[in-house]
PDB file of C-alpha atoms and ligand atoms in Angstrom:
ATOM      1  CA  MET A  15      -0.324  22.743 -20.554  1.00 55.00           C
ATOM      2  CA  ILE A  16      -2.913  21.866 -17.908  1.00 71.00           C
ATOM      3  CA  ALA A  17      -5.651  24.483 -18.015  1.00 69.00           C
ATOM      4  CA  THR A  18      -6.495  24.557 -14.294  1.00 75.00           C
ATOM      5  CA  LEU A  19      -2.918  25.191 -13.183  1.00 84.00           C
ATOM      6  CA  ASN A  20      -2.559  28.946 -12.812  1.00 89.00           C
ATOM      7  CA  ALA A  21       0.771  30.716 -12.589  1.00 92.00           C
ATOM      8  CA  SER A  22       0.705  31.063  -8.814  1.00 92.00           C
ATOM      9  CA  LEU A  23       0.084  27.344  -8.345  1.00 92.00           C
ATOM     10  CA  ILE A  24       2.875  26.458 -10.754  1.00 94.00           C
ATOM     11  CA  ASP A  25       5.123  28.776  -8.783  1.00 94.00           C
ATOM     12  CA  ARG A  26       4.154  27.195  -5.458  1.00 94.00           C
ATOM     13  CA  LEU A  27       4.913  23.747  -6.819  1.00 95.00           C
ATOM     14  CA  ARG A  28       8.243  24.919  -8.255  1.00 95.00           C
ATOM     15  CA  ARG A  29       9.247  26.419  -4.941  1.00 95.00           C
ATOM     16  CA  ALA A  30       8.113  23.438  -2.829  1.00 97.00           C
ATOM     17  CA  GLN A  31      10.899  22.196  -0.590  1.00 97.00           C
ATOM     18  CA  HIS A  32       9.236  18.877   0.179  1.00 98.00           C
ATOM     19  CA  LEU A  33       6.687  17.310  -2.137  1.00 98.00           C
ATOM     20  CA  ALA A  34       4.626  14.367  -0.885  1.00 98.00           C
ATOM     21  CA  VAL A  35       3.007  12.043  -3.397  1.00 98.00           C
ATOM     22  CA  PHE A  36       0.101  10.032  -2.002  1.00 98.00           C
ATOM     23  CA  THR A  37      -1.292   7.272  -4.217  1.00 98.00           C
ATOM     24  CA  GLY A  38      -4.159   4.788  -4.290  1.00 98.00           C
ATOM     25  CA  ALA A  39      -5.296   2.035  -6.609  1.00 97.00           C
ATOM     26  CA  GLY A  40      -6.129   4.454  -9.462  1.00 98.00           C
ATOM     27  CA  MET A  41      -2.374   5.074  -9.800  1.00 98.00           C
ATOM     28  CA  SER A  42      -1.938   1.535 -11.145  1.00 98.00           C
ATOM     29  CA  ALA A  43      -5.211   1.230 -13.076  1.00 97.00           C
ATOM     30  CA  GLU A  44      -3.491   2.013 -16.380  1.00 98.00           C
ATOM     31  CA  SER A  45      -0.947  -0.707 -15.614  1.00 98.00           C
ATOM     32  CA  GLY A  46      -3.834  -3.172 -15.810  1.00 96.00           C
ATOM     33  CA  ILE A  47      -4.453  -3.659 -12.090  1.00 96.00           C
ATOM     34  CA  PRO A  48      -8.125  -3.273 -11.180  1.00 94.00           C
ATOM     35  CA  THR A  49      -9.020  -0.743  -8.507  1.00 95.00           C
ATOM     36  CA  PHE A  50     -11.041  -1.850  -5.487  1.00 93.00           C
ATOM     37  CA  ARG A  51     -14.242   0.168  -5.655  1.00 90.00           C
ATOM     38  CA  ASP A  52     -15.025   0.584  -9.336  1.00 89.00           C
ATOM     39  CA  ARG A  53     -18.655  -0.563  -9.588  1.00 84.00           C
ATOM     40  CA  LEU A  54     -18.009  -2.887 -12.546  1.00 86.00           C
ATOM     41  CA  THR A  55     -14.342  -3.815 -12.582  1.00 89.00           C
ATOM     42  CA  GLY A  56     -13.282  -3.218  -8.973  1.00 91.00           C
ATOM     43  CA  LEU A  57     -11.907  -6.121  -6.923  1.00 92.00           C
ATOM     44  CA  TRP A  58     -14.639  -5.649  -4.353  1.00 92.00           C
ATOM     45  CA  ALA A  59     -17.376  -5.574  -7.016  1.00 92.00           C
ATOM     46  CA  HIS A  60     -17.219  -9.350  -7.331  1.00 89.00           C
ATOM     47  CA  THR A  61     -15.615 -10.487  -4.116  1.00 92.00           C
ATOM     48  CA  ASP A  62     -16.685  -9.888  -0.547  1.00 93.00           C
ATOM     49  CA  PRO A  63     -13.522  -8.660   1.221  1.00 92.00           C
ATOM     50  CA  THR A  64     -14.651 -10.321   4.452  1.00 94.00           C
ATOM     51  CA  GLU A  65     -14.261 -13.677   2.643  1.00 94.00           C
ATOM     52  CA  VAL A  66     -10.689 -13.131   1.438  1.00 96.00           C
ATOM     53  CA  ALA A  67      -9.074 -10.156   3.136  1.00 96.00           C
ATOM     54  CA  THR A  68      -9.566 -10.395   6.888  1.00 96.00           C
ATOM     55  CA  PRO A  69      -7.703 -12.305   9.611  1.00 95.00           C
ATOM     56  CA  GLN A  70     -11.004 -14.012  10.439  1.00 95.00           C
ATOM     57  CA  ALA A  71     -11.277 -15.320   6.867  1.00 96.00           C
ATOM     58  CA  PHE A  72      -7.697 -16.641   7.033  1.00 96.00           C
ATOM     59  CA  ARG A  73      -8.378 -18.369  10.347  1.00 94.00           C
ATOM     60  CA  ARG A  74     -11.529 -19.935   8.868  1.00 95.00           C
ATOM     61  CA  ASP A  75     -10.131 -20.980   5.516  1.00 97.00           C
ATOM     62  CA  PRO A  76      -6.435 -20.149   5.002  1.00 97.00           C
ATOM     63  CA  GLN A  77      -6.212 -21.945   1.675  1.00 98.00           C
ATOM     64  CA  ARG A  78      -9.052 -19.890   0.139  1.00 97.00           C
ATOM     65  CA  VAL A  79      -7.455 -16.632   1.265  1.00 97.00           C
ATOM     66  CA  TRP A  80      -4.024 -17.760   0.049  1.00 98.00           C
ATOM     67  CA  ASP A  81      -5.424 -18.840  -3.359  1.00 97.00           C
ATOM     68  CA  TRP A  82      -7.190 -15.490  -3.793  1.00 97.00           C
ATOM     69  CA  HIS A  83      -3.951 -13.614  -3.166  1.00 97.00           C
ATOM     70  CA  VAL A  84      -2.047 -15.935  -5.539  1.00 97.00           C
ATOM     71  CA  HIS A  85      -4.620 -15.117  -8.224  1.00 96.00           C
ATOM     72  CA  LEU A  86      -4.291 -11.384  -7.512  1.00 96.00           C
ATOM     73  CA  ALA A  87      -0.499 -11.696  -7.676  1.00 96.00           C
ATOM     74  CA  SER A  88      -0.719 -13.225 -11.143  1.00 95.00           C
ATOM     75  CA  THR A  89      -2.240  -9.943 -12.422  1.00 94.00           C
ATOM     76  CA  VAL A  90      -0.141  -7.649 -10.250  1.00 96.00           C
ATOM     77  CA  GLY A  91       3.110  -9.507 -10.927  1.00 95.00           C
ATOM     78  CA  ALA A  92       2.631  -9.158 -14.698  1.00 96.00           C
ATOM     79  CA  ALA A  93       1.963  -5.398 -14.516  1.00 97.00           C
ATOM     80  CA  GLN A  94       4.500  -2.782 -15.571  1.00 98.00           C
ATOM     81  CA  PRO A  95       4.791   0.780 -14.257  1.00 98.00           C
ATOM     82  CA  ASN A  96       2.828   3.267 -16.358  1.00 98.00           C
ATOM     83  CA  ALA A  97       3.760   6.782 -17.483  1.00 98.00           C
ATOM     84  CA  GLY A  98       2.435   8.154 -14.174  1.00 98.00           C
ATOM     85  CA  HIS A  99       4.720   5.960 -12.037  1.00 98.00           C
ATOM     86  CA  LYS A 100       7.643   6.962 -14.260  1.00 98.00           C
ATOM     87  CA  ALA A 101       6.829  10.672 -13.974  1.00 98.00           C
ATOM     88  CA  ILE A 102       6.838  10.380 -10.167  1.00 98.00           C
ATOM     89  CA  ALA A 103      10.196   8.596 -10.206  1.00 98.00           C
ATOM     90  CA  GLU A 104      11.562  11.347 -12.457  1.00 97.00           C
ATOM     91  CA  LEU A 105      10.269  14.022 -10.097  1.00 96.00           C
ATOM     92  CA  ALA A 106      12.700  12.824  -7.441  1.00 95.00           C
ATOM     93  CA  GLY A 107      15.536  14.368  -9.447  1.00 93.00           C
ATOM     94  CA  LYS A 108      13.746  17.708  -9.781  1.00 94.00           C
ATOM     95  CA  GLN A 109      12.599  18.328  -6.216  1.00 91.00           C
ATOM     96  CA  PRO A 110      14.721  19.086  -3.141  1.00 93.00           C
ATOM     97  CA  ARG A 111      12.801  16.379  -1.262  1.00 96.00           C
ATOM     98  CA  LEU A 112      10.160  13.903  -2.417  1.00 97.00           C
ATOM     99  CA  SER A 113       8.236  11.343  -0.340  1.00 98.00           C
ATOM    100  CA  VAL A 114       6.082   8.680  -1.961  1.00 98.00           C
ATOM    101  CA  VAL A 115       3.352   7.311   0.310  1.00 98.00           C
ATOM    102  CA  THR A 116       1.201   4.619  -1.279  1.00 98.00           C
ATOM    103  CA  GLN A 117      -1.745   2.470  -0.362  1.00 98.00           C
ATOM    104  CA  ASN A 118      -0.758   0.111  -3.170  1.00 98.00           C
ATOM    105  CA  ILE A 119       0.780  -3.281  -2.563  1.00 98.00           C
ATOM    106  CA  ASP A 120       2.042  -3.785  -6.114  1.00 98.00           C
ATOM    107  CA  SER A 121       5.689  -2.498  -5.999  1.00 98.00           C
ATOM    108  CA  LEU A 122       5.116  -0.464  -9.193  1.00 98.00           C
ATOM    109  CA  HIS A 123       6.511   2.769  -7.753  1.00 98.00           C
ATOM    110  CA  GLN A 124       9.712   0.912  -6.918  1.00 98.00           C
ATOM    111  CA  ALA A 125       9.737  -0.776 -10.350  1.00 98.00           C
ATOM    112  CA  ALA A 126       9.562   2.699 -11.922  1.00 98.00           C
ATOM    113  CA  GLY A 127      12.579   3.821  -9.880  1.00 98.00           C
ATOM    114  CA  SER A 128      11.051   5.545  -6.824  1.00 98.00           C
ATOM    115  CA  ARG A 129      13.056   4.923  -3.663  1.00 96.00           C
ATOM    116  CA  ASP A 130      12.100   4.693   0.018  1.00 94.00           C
ATOM    117  CA  VAL A 131       8.433   4.215  -0.833  1.00 98.00           C
ATOM    118  CA  ILE A 132       6.229   4.198   2.267  1.00 98.00           C
ATOM    119  CA  GLU A 133       3.830   1.289   1.769  1.00 98.00           C
ATOM    120  CA  LEU A 134       0.903   1.928   4.086  1.00 98.00           C
ATOM    121  CA  HIS A 135      -0.869  -1.317   3.251  1.00 98.00           C
ATOM    122  CA  GLY A 136       2.156  -3.569   2.932  1.00 98.00           C
ATOM    123  CA  ASN A 137       3.435  -5.486  -0.057  1.00 98.00           C
ATOM    124  CA  LEU A 138       1.814  -8.435  -1.796  1.00 97.00           C
ATOM    125  CA  PHE A 139       5.126 -10.094  -2.575  1.00 96.00           C
ATOM    126  CA  ARG A 140       6.411 -10.283   1.017  1.00 95.00           C
ATOM    127  CA  LEU A 141       5.297 -12.965   3.459  1.00 97.00           C
ATOM    128  CA  LYS A 142       4.872 -12.836   7.214  1.00 96.00           C
ATOM    129  CA  PRO A 143       3.557 -15.231   9.844  1.00 95.00           C
ATOM    130  CA  PHE A 144      -0.130 -15.313  10.614  1.00 95.00           C
ATOM    131  CA  ILE A 145      -0.294 -14.368  14.261  1.00 87.00           C
ATOM    132  CA  ASP A 146      -3.209 -15.806  16.173  1.00 79.00           C
ATOM    133  CA  GLU A 147      -2.707 -14.141  19.551  1.00 74.00           C
ATOM    134  CA  ASP A 148      -5.677 -15.878  21.168  1.00 74.00           C
ATOM    135  CA  ALA A 149      -4.291 -19.301  20.323  1.00 74.00           C
ATOM    136  CA  ALA A 150      -0.703 -18.348  21.195  1.00 69.00           C
ATOM    137  CA  PHE A 151      -1.558 -17.078  24.667  1.00 74.00           C
ATOM    138  CA  ALA A 152      -4.086 -19.838  25.394  1.00 76.00           C
ATOM    139  CA  ALA A 153      -1.303 -22.432  25.198  1.00 74.00           C
ATOM    140  CA  ALA A 154       0.029 -23.916  28.434  1.00 75.00           C
ATOM    141  CA  GLU A 155       3.412 -22.223  28.065  1.00 78.00           C
ATOM    142  CA  PRO A 156       3.840 -18.567  27.072  1.00 79.00           C
ATOM    143  CA  PRO A 157       4.969 -18.153  23.454  1.00 81.00           C
ATOM    144  CA  VAL A 158       8.405 -16.997  22.343  1.00 84.00           C
ATOM    145  CA  ILE A 159       9.193 -14.849  19.314  1.00 89.00           C
ATOM    146  CA  CYS A 160      10.298 -17.122  16.505  1.00 91.00           C
ATOM    147  CA  ARG A 161      13.894 -16.264  15.566  1.00 90.00           C
ATOM    148  CA  VAL A 162      13.182 -16.930  11.887  1.00 92.00           C
ATOM    149  CA  CYS A 163       9.791 -15.335  11.093  1.00 93.00           C
ATOM    150  CA  ASP A 164       9.297 -13.108  14.194  1.00 90.00           C
ATOM    151  CA  GLY A 165       5.865 -14.632  14.856  1.00 88.00           C
ATOM    152  CA  TYR A 166       4.698 -16.108  18.159  1.00 85.00           C
ATOM    153  CA  ALA A 167       5.890 -19.665  18.578  1.00 81.00           C
ATOM    154  CA  ALA A 168       5.903 -22.437  21.119  1.00 75.00           C
ATOM    155  CA  TRP A 169       9.634 -22.934  21.628  1.00 71.00           C
ATOM    156  CA  ARG A 170       9.254 -26.697  21.632  1.00 73.00           C
ATOM    157  CA  ASP A 171       7.984 -26.518  18.048  1.00 74.00           C
ATOM    158  CA  CYS A 172      10.966 -24.558  16.755  1.00 82.00           C
ATOM    159  CA  ASP A 173      13.470 -26.233  14.481  1.00 86.00           C
ATOM    160  CA  PRO A 174      16.944 -25.160  15.636  1.00 85.00           C
ATOM    161  CA  TRP A 175      18.375 -25.750  12.136  1.00 89.00           C
ATOM    162  CA  ALA A 176      15.932 -23.542  10.231  1.00 90.00           C
ATOM    163  CA  SER A 177      17.327 -20.194   9.064  1.00 91.00           C
ATOM    164  CA  ARG A 178      16.062 -16.783   7.969  1.00 92.00           C
ATOM    165  CA  GLU A 179      17.342 -17.603   4.486  1.00 94.00           C
ATOM    166  CA  ASP A 180      14.982 -20.624   4.355  1.00 93.00           C
ATOM    167  CA  PHE A 181      12.145 -18.257   5.235  1.00 93.00           C
ATOM    168  CA  ALA A 182      13.217 -15.590   2.719  1.00 93.00           C
ATOM    169  CA  ARG A 183      13.106 -18.173  -0.076  1.00 94.00           C
ATOM    170  CA  LEU A 184       9.353 -18.752   0.393  1.00 95.00           C
ATOM    171  CA  ARG A 185       7.080 -16.970  -2.083  1.00 93.00           C
ATOM    172  CA  LEU A 186       3.413 -16.236  -2.711  1.00 96.00           C
ATOM    173  CA  ALA A 187       2.795 -19.042  -5.217  1.00 96.00           C
ATOM    174  CA  ALA A 188       0.146 -21.608  -6.117  1.00 97.00           C
ATOM    175  CA  GLY A 189       0.024 -24.585  -3.754  1.00 96.00           C
ATOM    176  CA  PRO A 190      -0.630 -25.242  -0.097  1.00 97.00           C
ATOM    177  CA  VAL A 191      -0.268 -22.367   2.384  1.00 97.00           C
ATOM    178  CA  PRO A 192       3.411 -22.452   3.414  1.00 96.00           C
ATOM    179  CA  CYS A 193       4.628 -22.554   6.997  1.00 93.00           C
ATOM    180  CA  CYS A 194       7.564 -20.968   8.743  1.00 94.00           C
ATOM    181  CA  PRO A 195      10.471 -23.427   8.420  1.00 93.00           C
ATOM    182  CA  CYS A 196      11.277 -22.893  12.088  1.00 92.00           C
ATOM    183  CA  CYS A 197       8.055 -22.593  14.112  1.00 91.00           C
ATOM    184  CA  ARG A 198       5.582 -23.967  11.538  1.00 90.00           C
ATOM    185  CA  ALA A 199       3.344 -20.888  11.822  1.00 90.00           C
ATOM    186  CA  ARG A 200       1.206 -20.472   8.718  1.00 94.00           C
ATOM    187  CA  LEU A 201       2.494 -17.718   6.434  1.00 96.00           C
ATOM    188  CA  ARG A 202       0.361 -15.028   4.761  1.00 97.00           C
ATOM    189  CA  PRO A 203       0.987 -12.082   2.443  1.00 97.00           C
ATOM    190  CA  ASP A 204       2.401  -9.048   4.258  1.00 97.00           C
ATOM    191  CA  VAL A 205      -0.563  -6.809   3.432  1.00 98.00           C
ATOM    192  CA  VAL A 206      -3.015  -5.009   5.681  1.00 98.00           C
ATOM    193  CA  TRP A 207      -6.393  -6.727   5.684  1.00 97.00           C
ATOM    194  CA  PHE A 208      -9.700  -5.302   6.842  1.00 94.00           C
ATOM    195  CA  ASN A 209      -9.976  -5.303  10.659  1.00 90.00           C
ATOM    196  CA  GLU A 210      -6.202  -4.917  10.982  1.00 94.00           C
ATOM    197  CA  MET A 211      -4.105  -2.006  12.166  1.00 95.00           C
ATOM    198  CA  LEU A 212      -1.451  -0.442   9.982  1.00 97.00           C
ATOM    199  CA  ASP A 213       2.123  -1.008  11.060  1.00 96.00           C
ATOM    200  CA  PRO A 214       2.608   1.913  13.502  1.00 97.00           C
ATOM    201  CA  GLN A 215       6.141   2.621  12.256  1.00 97.00           C
ATOM    202  CA  VAL A 216       4.968   2.853   8.659  1.00 98.00           C
ATOM    203  CA  LEU A 217       2.041   5.095   9.595  1.00 98.00           C
ATOM    204  CA  ASP A 218       4.425   7.279  11.595  1.00 98.00           C
ATOM    205  CA  ALA A 219       6.750   7.612   8.624  1.00 98.00           C
ATOM    206  CA  ALA A 220       3.803   8.595   6.435  1.00 98.00           C
ATOM    207  CA  MET A 221       2.576  11.200   8.923  1.00 98.00           C
ATOM    208  CA  ASN A 222       6.072  12.649   9.252  1.00 98.00           C
ATOM    209  CA  ALA A 223       6.293  13.013   5.481  1.00 98.00           C
ATOM    210  CA  VAL A 224       2.863  14.641   5.359  1.00 98.00           C
ATOM    211  CA  ASP A 225       3.686  17.008   8.205  1.00 98.00           C
ATOM    212  CA  ALA A 226       6.942  18.034   6.553  1.00 97.00           C
ATOM    213  CA  CYS A 227       5.584  18.595   3.057  1.00 98.00           C
ATOM    214  CA  ASP A 228       4.606  21.948   1.632  1.00 97.00           C
ATOM    215  CA  ALA A 229       2.903  20.419  -1.420  1.00 98.00           C
ATOM    216  CA  MET A 230       1.102  17.137  -2.014  1.00 98.00           C
ATOM    217  CA  LEU A 231      -0.132  15.275  -5.068  1.00 98.00           C
ATOM    218  CA  CYS A 232      -3.041  12.982  -4.193  1.00 98.00           C
ATOM    219  CA  ILE A 233      -3.449  10.481  -7.016  1.00 98.00           C
ATOM    220  CA  GLY A 234      -6.036   7.779  -7.702  1.00 98.00           C
ATOM    221  CA  ALA A 235      -7.381   7.412  -4.176  1.00 98.00           C
ATOM    222  CA  SER A 236     -11.090   7.240  -3.321  1.00 97.00           C
ATOM    223  CA  LEU A 237     -10.275   8.343   0.251  1.00 97.00           C
ATOM    224  CA  GLU A 238     -12.712   5.836   1.692  1.00 95.00           C
ATOM    225  CA  VAL A 239     -10.285   3.856   3.824  1.00 94.00           C
ATOM    226  CA  GLU A 240      -8.839   5.208   7.068  1.00 95.00           C
ATOM    227  CA  PRO A 241      -6.349   6.082   8.347  1.00 96.00           C
ATOM    228  CA  ALA A 242      -4.803   6.566   4.885  1.00 97.00           C
ATOM    229  CA  ALA A 243      -7.695   8.750   3.748  1.00 97.00           C
ATOM    230  CA  SER A 244      -6.943  11.349   6.398  1.00 98.00           C
ATOM    231  CA  LEU A 245      -3.413  12.055   5.090  1.00 98.00           C
ATOM    232  CA  PRO A 246      -4.348  14.560   2.342  1.00 98.00           C
ATOM    233  CA  TRP A 247      -6.671  16.303   4.802  1.00 98.00           C
ATOM    234  CA  ARG A 248      -3.841  16.500   7.277  1.00 98.00           C
ATOM    235  CA  ALA A 249      -1.566  18.075   4.651  1.00 98.00           C
ATOM    236  CA  LEU A 250      -4.293  20.542   3.716  1.00 97.00           C
ATOM    237  CA  ARG A 251      -4.899  21.591   7.322  1.00 96.00           C
ATOM    238  CA  ARG A 252      -1.192  22.189   7.782  1.00 95.00           C
ATOM    239  CA  GLY A 253      -1.258  24.630   4.886  1.00 96.00           C
ATOM    240  CA  ALA A 254       0.258  22.496   2.139  1.00 97.00           C
ATOM    241  CA  THR A 255      -0.785  23.005  -1.471  1.00 97.00           C
ATOM    242  CA  VAL A 256      -2.773  19.868  -2.338  1.00 98.00           C
ATOM    243  CA  ILE A 257      -3.454  18.798  -5.916  1.00 97.00           C
ATOM    244  CA  GLU A 258      -5.741  15.883  -6.665  1.00 98.00           C
ATOM    245  CA  ILE A 259      -5.419  13.783  -9.821  1.00 98.00           C
ATOM    246  CA  ASN A 260      -8.419  11.543 -10.358  1.00 98.00           C
ATOM    247  CA  PRO A 261     -10.962  11.139 -13.155  1.00 97.00           C
ATOM    248  CA  GLN A 262     -13.732  11.070 -10.532  1.00 97.00           C
ATOM    249  CA  PRO A 263     -14.445  13.597  -7.779  1.00 97.00           C
ATOM    250  CA  THR A 264     -13.870  12.640  -4.134  1.00 97.00           C
ATOM    251  CA  THR A 265     -14.768  14.311  -0.836  1.00 97.00           C
ATOM    252  CA  LEU A 266     -11.460  16.187  -1.123  1.00 97.00           C
ATOM    253  CA  THR A 267     -12.136  17.634  -4.586  1.00 97.00           C
ATOM    254  CA  PRO A 268     -14.001  20.822  -3.587  1.00 97.00           C
ATOM    255  CA  HIS A 269     -11.204  21.773  -1.163  1.00 97.00           C
ATOM    256  CA  VAL A 270      -8.147  21.434  -3.402  1.00 97.00           C
ATOM    257  CA  THR A 271      -6.968  22.005  -6.960  1.00 95.00           C
ATOM    258  CA  ALA A 272      -8.406  19.082  -8.870  1.00 96.00           C
ATOM    259  CA  LEU A 273      -6.865  17.935 -12.144  1.00 96.00           C
ATOM    260  CA  PRO A 274      -9.530  15.629 -13.542  1.00 96.00           C
ATOM    261  CA  GLY A 275      -7.887  12.901 -15.576  1.00 97.00           C
ATOM    262  CA  THR A 276      -5.910   9.736 -15.227  1.00 98.00           C
ATOM    263  CA  ALA A 277      -2.529   9.305 -13.593  1.00 98.00           C
ATOM    264  CA  ALA A 278      -0.762   8.219 -16.776  1.00 98.00           C
ATOM    265  CA  GLN A 279      -2.163  11.185 -18.709  1.00 98.00           C
ATOM    266  CA  VAL A 280      -1.940  13.997 -16.166  1.00 97.00           C
ATOM    267  CA  LEU A 281       1.346  13.288 -14.379  1.00 98.00           C
ATOM    268  CA  PRO A 282       3.646  13.524 -17.438  1.00 97.00           C
ATOM    269  CA  GLN A 283       1.861  16.765 -18.409  1.00 96.00           C
ATOM    270  CA  LEU A 284       2.250  18.129 -14.895  1.00 96.00           C
ATOM    271  CA  LEU A 285       5.930  17.234 -14.897  1.00 96.00           C
ATOM    272  CA  ALA A 286       6.414  18.979 -18.251  1.00 95.00           C
ATOM    273  CA  THR A 287       4.423  22.062 -17.195  1.00 94.00           C
ATOM    274  CA  VAL A 288       5.892  22.629 -13.741  1.00 95.00           C
ATOM    275  CA  TRP A 289       9.318  21.037 -13.565  1.00 92.00           C
ATOM    276  CA  ASN A 290      10.753  21.065 -17.079  1.00 82.00           C
TER     277      ASN A 290
HETATM  278  P1  LIG B 310     -10.408   2.599  -4.671  1.00 80.83           P
HETATM  279  O1  LIG B 310     -10.740   1.491  -5.599  1.00 80.83           O
HETATM  280  O2  LIG B 310     -11.277   2.817  -3.494  1.00 80.83           O
HETATM  281  O3  LIG B 310     -10.384   3.990  -5.487  1.00 80.83           O
HETATM  282  C1  LIG B 310      -9.661   4.111  -6.680  1.00 80.83           C
HETATM  283  C2  LIG B 310      -9.675   5.578  -7.066  1.00 80.83           C
HETATM  284  O4  LIG B 310      -8.883   5.702  -8.240  1.00 80.83           O
HETATM  285  C3  LIG B 310     -11.076   6.124  -7.425  1.00 80.83           C
HETATM  286  O5  LIG B 310     -11.238   7.383  -6.810  1.00 80.83           O
HETATM  287  C4  LIG B 310     -11.026   6.239  -8.943  1.00 80.83           C
HETATM  288  O6  LIG B 310     -11.835   7.307  -9.427  1.00 80.83           O
HETATM  289  C5  LIG B 310      -9.566   6.532  -9.170  1.00 80.83           C
HETATM  290  N1  LIG B 310      -9.066   6.133 -10.510  1.00 80.83           N
HETATM  291  C6  LIG B 310      -9.488   5.145 -11.309  1.00 80.83           C
HETATM  292  N2  LIG B 310      -8.733   5.063 -12.409  1.00 80.83           N
HETATM  293  C7  LIG B 310      -7.783   6.027 -12.299  1.00 80.83           C
HETATM  294  C8  LIG B 310      -6.678   6.432 -13.110  1.00 80.83           C
HETATM  295  N3  LIG B 310      -6.390   5.820 -14.257  1.00 80.83           N
HETATM  296  N4  LIG B 310      -5.924   7.461 -12.664  1.00 80.83           N
HETATM  297  C9  LIG B 310      -6.188   8.089 -11.495  1.00 80.83           C
HETATM  298  N5  LIG B 310      -7.211   7.731 -10.694  1.00 80.83           N
HETATM  299  C10 LIG B 310      -8.001   6.722 -11.082  1.00 80.83           C
HETATM  300  O7  LIG B 310      -8.877   2.411  -4.254  1.00 80.83           O
HETATM  301  P2  LIG B 310      -8.097   3.042  -3.020  1.00 80.83           P
HETATM  302  O8  LIG B 310      -8.554   4.423  -2.752  1.00 80.83           O
HETATM  303  O9  LIG B 310      -6.660   2.830  -3.249  1.00 80.83           O
HETATM  304  O10 LIG B 310      -6.891  -1.487   1.162  1.00 80.83           O
HETATM  305  O11 LIG B 310      -8.584   2.094  -1.865  1.00 80.83           O
HETATM  306  C11 LIG B 310      -7.997   2.183  -0.606  1.00 80.83           C
HETATM  307  C12 LIG B 310      -7.839   0.834  -0.015  1.00 80.83           C
HETATM  308  O12 LIG B 310      -9.056   0.089  -0.101  1.00 80.83           O
HETATM  309  C13 LIG B 310      -6.845  -0.073  -0.722  1.00 80.83           C
HETATM  310  O13 LIG B 310      -5.500   0.196  -0.384  1.00 80.83           O
HETATM  311  C14 LIG B 310      -7.254  -1.409  -0.218  1.00 80.83           C
HETATM  312  C15 LIG B 310      -8.753  -1.301  -0.369  1.00 80.83           C
HETATM  313  O14 LIG B 310      -9.493  -2.110   0.465  1.00 80.83           O
HETATM  314  C16 LIG B 310      -6.312  -2.577   1.639  1.00 80.83           C
HETATM  315  O15 LIG B 310      -6.061  -3.519   0.935  1.00 80.83           O
HETATM  316  C17 LIG B 310      -6.018  -2.472   3.073  1.00 80.83           C
END
């Protein structure tokens, strides 16, 4: 039984009609994936994100950025969902409505069985074209949308025989940066880098879930990156019951019910206490 959960809170969670689960890198820490901002082990403790995770870095040195993501994918691809991911997937069967909104790019919620996961920052295992709008519109002829990768292309460069299936077969893997089989645009991981906007449709879906929820679990997020960081605040302002699960305090902690602990420890206990 979790000490800080009083009877009224348990009751509010039990009666919630729509539970939103919002997760950050801490959710997957116990699956062996480093977080970003841990001072010793975080990804950004040893690597300057402007060197490997910005469109400018890709323009400057695409191979370096590609290789860094391939290396990251070797850790992420080997990871398995932890007890926290599994508890969230199980919750779907116990709640009238559950939305999972994640900042993680690792597919572990889906691997645990969660469905319709809203991936705010994309997915490491999908590819998309690198769109260099300046270059595309500086060309003599206006660009077209490539029918295979949906990037900007000069129609003269397009291979009429290339198909979407050829594109779908390409993977994030060691080797040279791949190109779209049709328009030859360089491909990149479909993740949100620094200095990039979130996909507006994905952000919209996340905001709709937050606006509709009457309870939210905020798990393993430092709340230092916008616009994702504003989602628990938005839920709180709309009157939802917000519970934070994190071994470290955040700016949100004083305003919500905080369950200090790790995702893999606290979530199964929470599930057992409230929903079983
Ligand atoms: P951070 O690395 O900023 O924060 C991780 C949070 O997880 C911290 O608050 C930790 O205290 C907490 N934590 C660590 N271990 C945990 C565990 N086992 N259980 C629960 N919580 C734990 O990661 P994010 O907040 O996800 O963006 O960072 C947000 C974004 O910054 C990422 O999505 C990424 C990064 O730059 C992009 O890639 C666009």
